JSON list of C-alpha atoms and ligand atoms in Angstrom, two decimals:
[
{"chain": "A", "resi": 1, "resn": "MET", "atom": "CA", "xyz": [10.49, -40.53, -12.19]},
{"chain": "A", "resi": 2, "resn": "LYS", "atom": "CA", "xyz": [8.41, -40.98, -9.56]},
{"chain": "A", "resi": 3, "resn": "ASP", "atom": "CA", "xyz": [10.69, -38.83, -7.61]},
{"chain": "A", "resi": 4, "resn": "LYS", "atom": "CA", "xyz": [10.54, -35.82, -10.06]},
{"chain": "A", "resi": 5, "resn": "ILE", "atom": "CA", "xyz": [6.41, -35.66, -10.22]},
{"chain": "A", "resi": 6, "resn": "ARG", "atom": "CA", "xyz": [6.44, -35.83, -6.34]},
{"chain": "A", "resi": 7, "resn": "LYS", "atom": "CA", "xyz": [8.45, -32.67, -6.01]},
{"chain": "A", "resi": 8, "resn": "GLU", "atom": "CA", "xyz": [6.80, -30.97, -8.63]},
{"chain": "A", "resi": 9, "resn": "LEU", "atom": "CA", "xyz": [3.39, -31.75, -6.50]},
{"chain": "A", "resi": 10, "resn": "ILE", "atom": "CA", "xyz": [5.11, -30.52, -3.29]},
{"chain": "A", "resi": 11, "resn": "PHE", "atom": "CA", "xyz": [6.57, -27.30, -5.31]},
{"chain": "A", "resi": 12, "resn": "ILE", "atom": "CA", "xyz": [3.02, -27.17, -6.67]},
{"chain": "A", "resi": 13, "resn": "SER", "atom": "CA", "xyz": [0.96, -27.46, -3.46]},
{"chain": "A", "resi": 14, "resn": "ALA", "atom": "CA", "xyz": [3.15, -25.22, -1.52]},
{"chain": "A", "resi": 15, "resn": "VAL", "atom": "CA", "xyz": [3.00, -22.06, -4.30]},
{"chain": "A", "resi": 16, "resn": "VAL", "atom": "CA", "xyz": [-1.05, -23.14, -4.44]},
{"chain": "A", "resi": 17, "resn": "ALA", "atom": "CA", "xyz": [-0.66, -22.84, -0.30]},
{"chain": "A", "resi": 18, "resn": "ILE", "atom": "CA", "xyz": [0.93, -19.45, -0.35]},
{"chain": "A", "resi": 19, "resn": "LEU", "atom": "CA", "xyz": [-1.39, -18.01, -2.72]},
{"chain": "A", "resi": 20, "resn": "VAL", "atom": "CA", "xyz": [-4.86, -19.24, -1.11]},
{"chain": "A", "resi": 21, "resn": "GLY", "atom": "CA", "xyz": [-3.49, -18.08, 2.04]},
{"chain": "A", "resi": 22, "resn": "SER", "atom": "CA", "xyz": [-2.62, -14.69, 0.78]},
{"chain": "A", "resi": 23, "resn": "ALA", "atom": "CA", "xyz": [-6.10, -14.25, -1.10]},
{"chain": "A", "resi": 24, "resn": "ILE", "atom": "CA", "xyz": [-7.67, -15.38, 2.32]},
{"chain": "A", "resi": 25, "resn": "LEU", "atom": "CA", "xyz": [-6.02, -12.42, 4.42]},
{"chain": "A", "resi": 26, "resn": "ASN", "atom": "CA", "xyz": [-6.34, -9.91, 1.67]},
{"chain": "A", "resi": 27, "resn": "ALA", "atom": "CA", "xyz": [-10.33, -10.57, 1.66]},
{"chain": "A", "resi": 28, "resn": "ALA", "atom": "CA", "xyz": [-10.52, -10.47, 5.37]},
{"chain": "A", "resi": 29, "resn": "LEU", "atom": "CA", "xyz": [-8.70, -6.96, 5.25]},
{"chain": "A", "resi": 30, "resn": "ILE", "atom": "CA", "xyz": [-10.42, -5.60, 2.38]},
{"chain": "A", "resi": 31, "resn": "SER", "atom": "CA", "xyz": [-13.63, -6.55, 4.29]},
{"chain": "A", "resi": 32, "resn": "ASP", "atom": "CA", "xyz": [-12.75, -4.98, 7.66]},
{"chain": "A", "resi": 33, "resn": "ILE", "atom": "CA", "xyz": [-12.08, -1.84, 5.55]},
{"chain": "A", "resi": 34, "resn": "SER", "atom": "CA", "xyz": [-14.53, -1.77, 3.34]},
{"chain": "A", "resi": 35, "resn": "SER", "atom": "CA", "xyz": [-15.75, 1.62, 5.00]},
{"chain": "A", "resi": 36, "resn": "SER", "atom": "CA", "xyz": [-12.37, 2.96, 4.12]},
{"chain": "A", "resi": 37, "resn": "VAL", "atom": "CA", "xyz": [-12.75, 2.06, 0.15]},
{"chain": "A", "resi": 38, "resn": "ALA", "atom": "CA", "xyz": [-14.53, 4.67, -1.46]},
{"chain": "A", "resi": 39, "resn": "GLN", "atom": "CA", "xyz": [-18.12, 3.77, -2.63]},
{"chain": "A", "resi": 40, "resn": "GLU", "atom": "CA", "xyz": [-21.15, 5.32, -4.16]},
{"chain": "A", "resi": 41, "resn": "ASN", "atom": "CA", "xyz": [-23.83, 6.22, -1.70]},
{"chain": "A", "resi": 42, "resn": "GLY", "atom": "CA", "xyz": [-21.56, 4.28, 1.29]},
{"chain": "A", "resi": 43, "resn": "SER", "atom": "CA", "xyz": [-23.16, 4.03, 4.59]},
{"chain": "A", "resi": 44, "resn": "ILE", "atom": "CA", "xyz": [-21.70, 6.61, 7.14]},
{"chain": "A", "resi": 45, "resn": "PRO", "atom": "CA", "xyz": [-21.05, 5.44, 10.60]},
{"chain": "A", "resi": 46, "resn": "ALA", "atom": "CA", "xyz": [-23.14, 6.62, 13.43]},
{"chain": "A", "resi": 47, "resn": "GLY", "atom": "CA", "xyz": [-21.61, 9.91, 14.94]},
{"chain": "A", "resi": 48, "resn": "ALA", "atom": "CA", "xyz": [-19.29, 10.53, 12.08]},
{"chain": "A", "resi": 49, "resn": "TYR", "atom": "CA", "xyz": [-18.13, 14.12, 11.70]},
{"chain": "A", "resi": 50, "resn": "VAL", "atom": "CA", "xyz": [-19.57, 14.54, 7.90]},
{"chain": "A", "resi": 51, "resn": "ILE", "atom": "CA", "xyz": [-17.94, 16.97, 5.45]},
{"chain": "A", "resi": 52, "resn": "HIS", "atom": "CA", "xyz": [-18.83, 17.64, 2.06]},
{"chain": "A", "resi": 53, "resn": "VAL", "atom": "CA", "xyz": [-15.95, 17.76, -0.66]},
{"chain": "A", "resi": 54, "resn": "THR", "atom": "CA", "xyz": [-16.11, 19.35, -4.07]},
{"chain": "A", "resi": 55, "resn": "GLY", "atom": "CA", "xyz": [-12.96, 19.01, -6.64]},
{"chain": "A", "resi": 56, "resn": "SER", "atom": "CA", "xyz": [-13.73, 21.56, -9.31]},
{"chain": "A", "resi": 57, "resn": "GLN", "atom": "CA", "xyz": [-10.54, 22.74, -11.68]},
{"chain": "A", "resi": 58, "resn": "TRP", "atom": "CA", "xyz": [-8.20, 23.40, -9.97]},
{"chain": "A", "resi": 59, "resn": "VAL", "atom": "CA", "xyz": [-9.50, 23.61, -6.00]},
{"chain": "A", "resi": 60, "resn": "TRP", "atom": "CA", "xyz": [-10.94, 21.42, -3.42]},
{"chain": "A", "resi": 61, "resn": "THR", "atom": "CA", "xyz": [-13.57, 22.70, -1.74]},
{"chain": "A", "resi": 62, "resn": "PHE", "atom": "CA", "xyz": [-14.76, 21.49, 1.94]},
{"chain": "A", "resi": 63, "resn": "THR", "atom": "CA", "xyz": [-18.26, 22.27, 3.54]},
{"chain": "A", "resi": 64, "resn": "TYR", "atom": "CA", "xyz": [-18.19, 21.63, 6.98]},
{"chain": "A", "resi": 65, "resn": "PRO", "atom": "CA", "xyz": [-21.35, 20.25, 9.14]},
{"chain": "A", "resi": 66, "resn": "ASN", "atom": "CA", "xyz": [-21.35, 23.90, 10.41]},
{"chain": "A", "resi": 67, "resn": "GLY", "atom": "CA", "xyz": [-21.68, 25.55, 7.22]},
{"chain": "A", "resi": 68, "resn": "THR", "atom": "CA", "xyz": [-17.80, 26.58, 7.10]},
{"chain": "A", "resi": 69, "resn": "VAL", "atom": "CA", "xyz": [-15.99, 26.95, 3.82]},
{"chain": "A", "resi": 70, "resn": "THR", "atom": "CA", "xyz": [-12.37, 25.87, 3.34]},
{"chain": "A", "resi": 71, "resn": "HIS", "atom": "CA", "xyz": [-10.32, 25.78, 0.22]},
{"chain": "A", "resi": 72, "resn": "ASP", "atom": "CA", "xyz": [-7.36, 22.85, -0.25]},
{"chain": "A", "resi": 73, "resn": "PHE", "atom": "CA", "xyz": [-7.39, 22.96, 3.61]},
{"chain": "A", "resi": 74, "resn": "LEU", "atom": "CA", "xyz": [-9.02, 20.52, 5.55]},
{"chain": "A", "resi": 75, "resn": "SER", "atom": "CA", "xyz": [-9.11, 20.73, 9.48]},
{"chain": "A", "resi": 76, "resn": "VAL", "atom": "CA", "xyz": [-10.52, 18.01, 11.66]},
{"chain": "A", "resi": 77, "resn": "PRO", "atom": "CA", "xyz": [-10.39, 16.66, 15.08]},
{"chain": "A", "resi": 78, "resn": "VAL", "atom": "CA", "xyz": [-7.95, 13.72, 15.98]},
{"chain": "A", "resi": 79, "resn": "ASN", "atom": "CA", "xyz": [-9.56, 10.40, 17.21]},
{"chain": "A", "resi": 80, "resn": "THR", "atom": "CA", "xyz": [-13.16, 11.52, 15.53]},
{"chain": "A", "resi": 81, "resn": "THR", "atom": "CA", "xyz": [-14.22, 9.56, 12.79]},
{"chain": "A", "resi": 82, "resn": "ILE", "atom": "CA", "xyz": [-14.71, 11.65, 9.75]},
{"chain": "A", "resi": 83, "resn": "ALA", "atom": "CA", "xyz": [-16.83, 10.85, 6.64]},
{"chain": "A", "resi": 84, "resn": "LEU", "atom": "CA", "xyz": [-16.01, 12.45, 3.44]},
{"chain": "A", "resi": 85, "resn": "ILE", "atom": "CA", "xyz": [-18.92, 12.69, 0.87]},
{"chain": "A", "resi": 86, "resn": "VAL", "atom": "CA", "xyz": [-16.97, 13.54, -2.70]},
{"chain": "A", "resi": 87, "resn": "ASN", "atom": "CA", "xyz": [-18.56, 15.24, -5.23]},
{"chain": "A", "resi": 88, "resn": "SER", "atom": "CA", "xyz": [-17.26, 17.45, -8.40]},
{"chain": "A", "resi": 89, "resn": "THR", "atom": "CA", "xyz": [-18.58, 20.42, -10.43]},
{"chain": "A", "resi": 90, "resn": "ASP", "atom": "CA", "xyz": [-16.51, 19.30, -13.42]},
{"chain": "A", "resi": 91, "resn": "VAL", "atom": "CA", "xyz": [-14.17, 16.86, -14.58]},
{"chain": "A", "resi": 92, "resn": "ILE", "atom": "CA", "xyz": [-13.18, 13.91, -12.69]},
{"chain": "A", "resi": 93, "resn": "HIS", "atom": "CA", "xyz": [-10.61, 14.35, -9.83]},
{"chain": "A", "resi": 94, "resn": "ASP", "atom": "CA", "xyz": [-9.16, 11.96, -7.44]},
{"chain": "A", "resi": 95, "resn": "LEU", "atom": "CA", "xyz": [-8.90, 13.01, -3.64]},
{"chain": "A", "resi": 96, "resn": "TYR", "atom": "CA", "xyz": [-5.99, 10.91, -2.12]},
{"chain": "A", "resi": 97, "resn": "ILE", "atom": "CA", "xyz": [-4.21, 11.30, 1.54]},
{"chain": "A", "resi": 98, "resn": "PRO", "atom": "CA", "xyz": [-1.50, 8.74, 1.51]},
{"chain": "A", "resi": 99, "resn": "GLN", "atom": "CA", "xyz": [-0.63, 8.71, 5.19]},
{"chain": "A", "resi": 100, "resn": "MET", "atom": "CA", "xyz": [-4.39, 7.89, 5.99]},
{"chain": "A", "resi": 101, "resn": "ASP", "atom": "CA", "xyz": [-4.50, 5.53, 3.13]},
{"chain": "A", "resi": 102, "resn": "ILE", "atom": "CA", "xyz": [-7.65, 6.74, 1.79]},
{"chain": "A", "resi": 103, "resn": "GLN", "atom": "CA", "xyz": [-8.49, 7.76, -2.24]},
{"chain": "A", "resi": 104, "resn": "ALA", "atom": "CA", "xyz": [-11.98, 8.86, -3.38]},
{"chain": "A", "resi": 105, "resn": "TYR", "atom": "CA", "xyz": [-12.58, 9.80, -7.21]},
{"chain": "A", "resi": 106, "resn": "ALA", "atom": "CA", "xyz": [-14.49, 12.66, -7.48]},
{"chain": "A", "resi": 107, "resn": "VAL", "atom": "CA", "xyz": [-17.05, 11.95, -9.87]},
{"chain": "A", "resi": 108, "resn": "PRO", "atom": "CA", "xyz": [-19.75, 14.65, -11.25]},
{"chain": "A", "resi": 109, "resn": "GLY", "atom": "CA", "xyz": [-22.99, 13.46, -9.97]},
{"chain": "A", "resi": 110, "resn": "ASN", "atom": "CA", "xyz": [-21.83, 10.99, -7.93]},
{"chain": "A", "resi": 111, "resn": "ASN", "atom": "CA", "xyz": [-21.57, 10.98, -3.96]},
{"chain": "A", "resi": 112, "resn": "ASN", "atom": "CA", "xyz": [-18.58, 8.79, -3.13]},
{"chain": "A", "resi": 113, "resn": "THR", "atom": "CA", "xyz": [-17.79, 8.52, 0.53]},
{"chain": "A", "resi": 114, "resn": "VAL", "atom": "CA", "xyz": [-14.96, 7.58, 2.24]},
{"chain": "A", "resi": 115, "resn": "VAL", "atom": "CA", "xyz": [-14.32, 6.93, 6.23]},
{"chain": "A", "resi": 116, "resn": "PHE", "atom": "CA", "xyz": [-10.95, 7.71, 8.22]},
{"chain": "A", "resi": 117, "resn": "ARG", "atom": "CA", "xyz": [-9.87, 8.36, 11.65]},
{"chain": "A", "resi": 118, "resn": "PRO", "atom": "CA", "xyz": [-7.01, 10.63, 12.11]},
{"chain": "A", "resi": 119, "resn": "SER", "atom": "CA", "xyz": [-4.59, 9.21, 15.33]},
{"chain": "A", "resi": 120, "resn": "GLY", "atom": "CA", "xyz": [-2.47, 11.72, 15.57]},
{"chain": "A", "resi": 121, "resn": "THR", "atom": "CA", "xyz": [-2.25, 15.45, 15.32]},
{"chain": "A", "resi": 122, "resn": "GLY", "atom": "CA", "xyz": [-0.48, 17.55, 12.57]},
{"chain": "A", "resi": 123, "resn": "SER", "atom": "CA", "xyz": [-0.51, 18.27, 9.44]},
{"chain": "A", "resi": 124, "resn": "TYR", "atom": "CA", "xyz": [-0.70, 16.01, 6.41]},
{"chain": "A", "resi": 125, "resn": "PHE", "atom": "CA", "xyz": [-0.72, 16.48, 2.57]},
{"chain": "A", "resi": 126, "resn": "PHE", "atom": "CA", "xyz": [-3.47, 15.63, 0.23]},
{"chain": "A", "resi": 127, "resn": "GLU", "atom": "CA", "xyz": [-3.27, 15.54, -3.73]},
{"chain": "A", "resi": 128, "resn": "CYS", "atom": "CA", "xyz": [-5.76, 15.11, -6.77]},
{"chain": "A", "resi": 129, "resn": "VAL", "atom": "CA", "xyz": [-4.18, 12.02, -8.48]},
{"chain": "A", "resi": 130, "resn": "GLU", "atom": "CA", "xyz": [-6.56, 12.24, -11.70]},
{"chain": "A", "resi": 131, "resn": "TYR", "atom": "CA", "xyz": [-4.89, 14.40, -14.35]},
{"chain": "A", "resi": 132, "resn": "CYS", "atom": "CA", "xyz": [-7.80, 16.93, -14.60]},
{"chain": "A", "resi": 133, "resn": "GLY", "atom": "CA", "xyz": [-6.35, 19.89, -16.83]},
{"chain": "A", "resi": 134, "resn": "GLU", "atom": "CA", "xyz": [-3.74, 22.15, -16.93]},
{"chain": "A", "resi": 135, "resn": "TYR", "atom": "CA", "xyz": [-3.14, 23.58, -13.05]},
{"chain": "A", "resi": 136, "resn": "HIS", "atom": "CA", "xyz": [-3.75, 19.81, -12.14]},
{"chain": "A", "resi": 137, "resn": "TYR", "atom": "CA", "xyz": [-0.66, 19.96, -10.08]},
{"chain": "A", "resi": 138, "resn": "LYS", "atom": "CA", "xyz": [-1.89, 22.67, -8.10]},
{"chain": "A", "resi": 139, "resn": "MET", "atom": "CA", "xyz": [-4.65, 20.44, -6.78]},
{"chain": "A", "resi": 140, "resn": "THR", "atom": "CA", "xyz": [-2.82, 20.27, -3.15]},
{"chain": "A", "resi": 141, "resn": "GLY", "atom": "CA", "xyz": [-3.56, 20.92, 0.19]},
{"chain": "A", "resi": 142, "resn": "THR", "atom": "CA", "xyz": [-3.02, 20.14, 3.33]},
{"chain": "A", "resi": 143, "resn": "LEU", "atom": "CA", "xyz": [-4.97, 18.20, 6.04]},
{"chain": "A", "resi": 144, "resn": "GLN", "atom": "CA", "xyz": [-4.79, 19.63, 9.52]},
{"chain": "A", "resi": 145, "resn": "VAL", "atom": "CA", "xyz": [-5.62, 17.13, 12.35]},
{"chain": "A", "resi": 146, "resn": "VAL", "atom": "CA", "xyz": [-6.13, 19.28, 15.45]},
{"chain": "A", "resi": 147, "resn": "ALA", "atom": "CA", "xyz": [-6.39, 18.02, 19.25]},
{"chain": "B", "resi": 1, "resn": "MET", "atom": "CA", "xyz": [24.43, -33.67, -4.81]},
{"chain": "B", "resi": 2, "resn": "SER", "atom": "CA", "xyz": [24.95, -33.08, -1.08]},
{"chain": "B", "resi": 3, "resn": "ASN", "atom": "CA", "xyz": [26.79, -29.81, -1.24]},
{"chain": "B", "resi": 4, "resn": "GLU", "atom": "CA", "xyz": [24.73, -28.35, -3.90]},
{"chain": "B", "resi": 5, "resn": "ARG", "atom": "CA", "xyz": [21.64, -29.27, -1.54]},
{"chain": "B", "resi": 6, "resn": "ASN", "atom": "CA", "xyz": [23.51, -27.39, 1.24]},
{"chain": "B", "resi": 7, "resn": "VAL", "atom": "CA", "xyz": [23.91, -24.38, -0.85]},
{"chain": "B", "resi": 8, "resn": "VAL", "atom": "CA", "xyz": [20.14, -24.15, -1.46]},
{"chain": "B", "resi": 9, "resn": "VAL", "atom": "CA", "xyz": [19.43, -24.92, 1.79]},
{"chain": "B", "resi": 10, "resn": "ALA", "atom": "CA", "xyz": [21.86, -22.10, 3.00]},
{"chain": "B", "resi": 11, "resn": "ILE", "atom": "CA", "xyz": [20.25, -19.86, 0.51]},
{"chain": "B", "resi": 12, "resn": "PHE", "atom": "CA", "xyz": [16.71, -20.35, 1.77]},
{"chain": "B", "resi": 13, "resn": "VAL", "atom": "CA", "xyz": [18.04, -19.44, 5.70]},
{"chain": "B", "resi": 14, "resn": "ALA", "atom": "CA", "xyz": [19.40, -16.50, 4.20]},
{"chain": "B", "resi": 15, "resn": "THR", "atom": "CA", "xyz": [16.14, -15.80, 2.40]},
{"chain": "B", "resi": 16, "resn": "VAL", "atom": "CA", "xyz": [14.35, -16.69, 6.08]},
{"chain": "B", "resi": 17, "resn": "VAL", "atom": "CA", "xyz": [16.79, -14.07, 7.43]},
{"chain": "B", "resi": 18, "resn": "VAL", "atom": "CA", "xyz": [15.96, -11.32, 4.75]},
{"chain": "B", "resi": 19, "resn": "TRP", "atom": "CA", "xyz": [12.29, -11.70, 5.23]},
{"chain": "B", "resi": 20, "resn": "ILE", "atom": "CA", "xyz": [12.19, -11.28, 9.15]},
{"chain": "B", "resi": 21, "resn": "LEU", "atom": "CA", "xyz": [14.57, -8.37, 8.56]},
{"chain": "B", "resi": 22, "resn": "PHE", "atom": "CA", "xyz": [12.54, -6.86, 5.86]},
{"chain": "B", "resi": 23, "resn": "ASP", "atom": "CA", "xyz": [9.13, -7.33, 7.63]},
{"chain": "B", "resi": 24, "resn": "PHE", "atom": "CA", "xyz": [10.31, -5.49, 10.53]},
{"chain": "B", "resi": 25, "resn": "GLU", "atom": "CA", "xyz": [11.21, -2.77, 8.32]},
{"chain": "B", "resi": 26, "resn": "PHE", "atom": "CA", "xyz": [8.40, -2.37, 6.70]},
{"chain": "B", "resi": 27, "resn": "TYR", "atom": "CA", "xyz": [6.57, -2.16, 9.62]},
{"chain": "B", "resi": 28, "resn": "ALA", "atom": "CA", "xyz": [8.94, 0.11, 11.26]},
{"chain": "B", "resi": 29, "resn": "PHE", "atom": "CA", "xyz": [8.64, 2.67, 8.34]},
{"chain": "B", "resi": 30, "resn": "PHE", "atom": "CA", "xyz": [4.68, 1.93, 8.16]},
{"chain": "B", "resi": 31, "resn": "SER", "atom": "CA", "xyz": [3.71, 2.68, 11.29]},
{"chain": "B", "resi": 32, "resn": "THR", "atom": "CA", "xyz": [6.04, 5.80, 11.45]},
{"chain": "B", "resi": 33, "resn": "PHE", "atom": "CA", "xyz": [4.15, 6.68, 8.24]},
{"chain": "B", "resi": 34, "resn": "PHE", "atom": "CA", "xyz": [0.73, 6.38, 8.69]},
{"chain": "B", "resi": 35, "resn": "ASN", "atom": "CA", "xyz": [-1.48, 8.41, 11.57]},
{"chain": "B", "resi": 36, "resn": "GLY", "atom": "CA", "xyz": [-4.98, 7.21, 11.14]},
{"chain": "B", "resi": 37, "resn": "TYR", "atom": "CA", "xyz": [-7.20, 4.26, 10.20]},
{"chain": "B", "resi": 38, "resn": "PRO", "atom": "CA", "xyz": [-7.51, 2.65, 7.83]},
{"chain": "B", "resi": 39, "resn": "GLY", "atom": "CA", "xyz": [-3.47, 3.28, 7.21]},
{"chain": "B", "resi": 40, "resn": "ASN", "atom": "CA", "xyz": [-2.11, 2.31, 10.70]},
{"chain": "B", "resi": 41, "resn": "TYR", "atom": "CA", "xyz": [-3.98, -0.96, 10.32]},
{"chain": "B", "resi": 42, "resn": "THR", "atom": "CA", "xyz": [-2.92, -1.65, 6.91]},
{"chain": "B", "resi": 43, "resn": "ALA", "atom": "CA", "xyz": [0.58, -0.87, 7.97]},
{"chain": "B", "resi": 44, "resn": "SER", "atom": "CA", "xyz": [0.38, -3.88, 10.50]},
{"chain": "B", "resi": 45, "resn": "LEU", "atom": "CA", "xyz": [-0.64, -6.60, 7.92]},
{"chain": "B", "resi": 46, "resn": "THR", "atom": "CA", "xyz": [0.93, -5.48, 4.44]},
{"chain": "B", "resi": 47, "resn": "PRO", "atom": "CA", "xyz": [4.64, -5.75, 5.58]},
{"chain": "B", "resi": 48, "resn": "PRO", "atom": "CA", "xyz": [4.63, -9.56, 5.69]},
{"chain": "B", "resi": 49, "resn": "PHE", "atom": "CA", "xyz": [3.65, -9.83, 2.00]},
{"chain": "B", "resi": 50, "resn": "MET", "atom": "CA", "xyz": [5.86, -7.01, 1.31]},
{"chain": "B", "resi": 51, "resn": "ALA", "atom": "CA", "xyz": [8.67, -8.83, 2.62]},
{"chain": "B", "resi": 52, "resn": "THR", "atom": "CA", "xyz": [7.81, -11.76, 1.03]},
{"chain": "B", "resi": 53, "resn": "GLY", "atom": "CA", "xyz": [8.50, -10.07, -2.21]},
{"chain": "B", "resi": 54, "resn": "VAL", "atom": "CA", "xyz": [11.82, -8.90, -1.34]},
{"chain": "B", "resi": 55, "resn": "ALA", "atom": "CA", "xyz": [12.80, -12.16, 0.09]},
{"chain": "B", "resi": 56, "resn": "ALA", "atom": "CA", "xyz": [11.43, -13.81, -3.42]},
{"chain": "B", "resi": 57, "resn": "ALA", "atom": "CA", "xyz": [13.70, -11.78, -5.48]},
{"chain": "B", "resi": 58, "resn": "PHE", "atom": "CA", "xyz": [16.98, -12.34, -2.90]},
{"chain": "B", "resi": 59, "resn": "PHE", "atom": "CA", "xyz": [16.12, -15.87, -3.40]},
{"chain": "B", "resi": 60, "resn": "THR", "atom": "CA", "xyz": [15.87, -16.04, -7.31]},
{"chain": "B", "resi": 61, "resn": "ILE", "atom": "CA", "xyz": [18.96, -13.68, -7.56]},
{"chain": "B", "resi": 62, "resn": "ALA", "atom": "CA", "xyz": [20.86, -15.27, -5.03]},
{"chain": "B", "resi": 63, "resn": "LEU", "atom": "CA", "xyz": [20.15, -18.98, -6.84]},
{"chain": "B", "resi": 64, "resn": "LEU", "atom": "CA", "xyz": [21.09, -17.18, -10.11]},
{"chain": "B", "resi": 65, "resn": "VAL", "atom": "CA", "xyz": [24.45, -15.65, -8.88]},
{"chain": "B", "resi": 66, "resn": "TYR", "atom": "CA", "xyz": [25.68, -18.34, -6.96]},
{"chain": "B", "resi": 67, "resn": "PRO", "atom": "CA", "xyz": [27.22, -20.73, -9.67]},
{"chain": "B", "resi": 68, "resn": "VAL", "atom": "CA", "xyz": [28.69, -18.14, -11.62]},
{"chain": "B", "resi": 69, "resn": "TRP", "atom": "CA", "xyz": [29.86, -16.66, -8.84]},
{"chain": "B", "resi": 70, "resn": "THR", "atom": "CA", "xyz": [31.80, -19.73, -7.84]},
{"chain": "B", "resi": 71, "resn": "LYS", "atom": "CA", "xyz": [32.54, -21.77, -10.76]},
{"chain": "B", "resi": 72, "resn": "GLY", "atom": "CA", "xyz": [32.40, -18.91, -13.61]},
{"chain": "B", "resi": 73, "resn": "VAL", "atom": "CA", "xyz": [36.11, -18.44, -13.74]},
{"chain": "B", "resi": 74, "resn": "ARG", "atom": "CA", "xyz": [37.51, -21.97, -13.49]},
{"chain": "B", "resi": 75, "resn": "GLU", "atom": "CA", "xyz": [35.19, -23.47, -15.83]},
{"chain": "B", "resi": 76, "resn": "SER", "atom": "CA", "xyz": [34.78, -21.45, -19.08]},
{"chain": "B", "resi": 77, "resn": "GLY", "atom": "CA", "xyz": [37.68, -19.63, -18.54]},
{"chain": "B", "resi": 78, "resn": "VAL", "atom": "CA", "xyz": [36.01, -15.89, -18.97]},
{"chain": "B", "resi": 79, "resn": "ASP", "atom": "CA", "xyz": [35.95, -14.32, -15.87]},
{"chain": "B", "resi": 80, "resn": "PHE", "atom": "CA", "xyz": [31.92, -13.99, -15.13]},
{"chain": "B", "resi": 81, "resn": "LYS", "atom": "CA", "xyz": [33.03, -11.77, -12.11]},
{"chain": "C", "resi": 1, "resn": "LIG", "atom": "CU1", "xyz": [-8.12, 17.56, -9.83]}
]
């Protein structure tokens, strides 16, 4: 009986140790990439290339610092910190760029900011991942990372 | 008892091997999939967690299947294989 309790305690403490260790590692990761987790009016790093993103039924609009506007196409320089300020004109949309691992809700009246830094040139896929109406599936586009 | 313990230890060792394989596998996959911060940073930190999930599944299934596989036929007359 004593032996059984001892084994139970060893098992419980091993499980607790693994869970606590995982929680600490995850908390460290989340705090390290906090600027890449979308937040309302989040801080924008100095020198970042700021792009305003507007989601509307059913197109993504990108406004660059020089005033250029593109639709469903985002072109950014490589190895540069990019800050997206995401907004919406009608319903809630959700911008997701899988290969950069960033996602930001586009909420009417809210400025959600998200920061990323592409490290390789090429074209990547992005899409709206919040069901936003009849042509939700058409809200996809291309992220072009240029040298 | 000693034989049963050896079986569990052997399955555990196999689990560690599975963990190492999947850790490398996930890292290889994610480091080619992601091409920017924070993706490539996440790619180097998440494989151990995901490999733990796969290894835990392997360990549980192996423990469950082992007695059926070795004793199922002899003891009950029903071929569980
Ligand atoms: Cu949408």
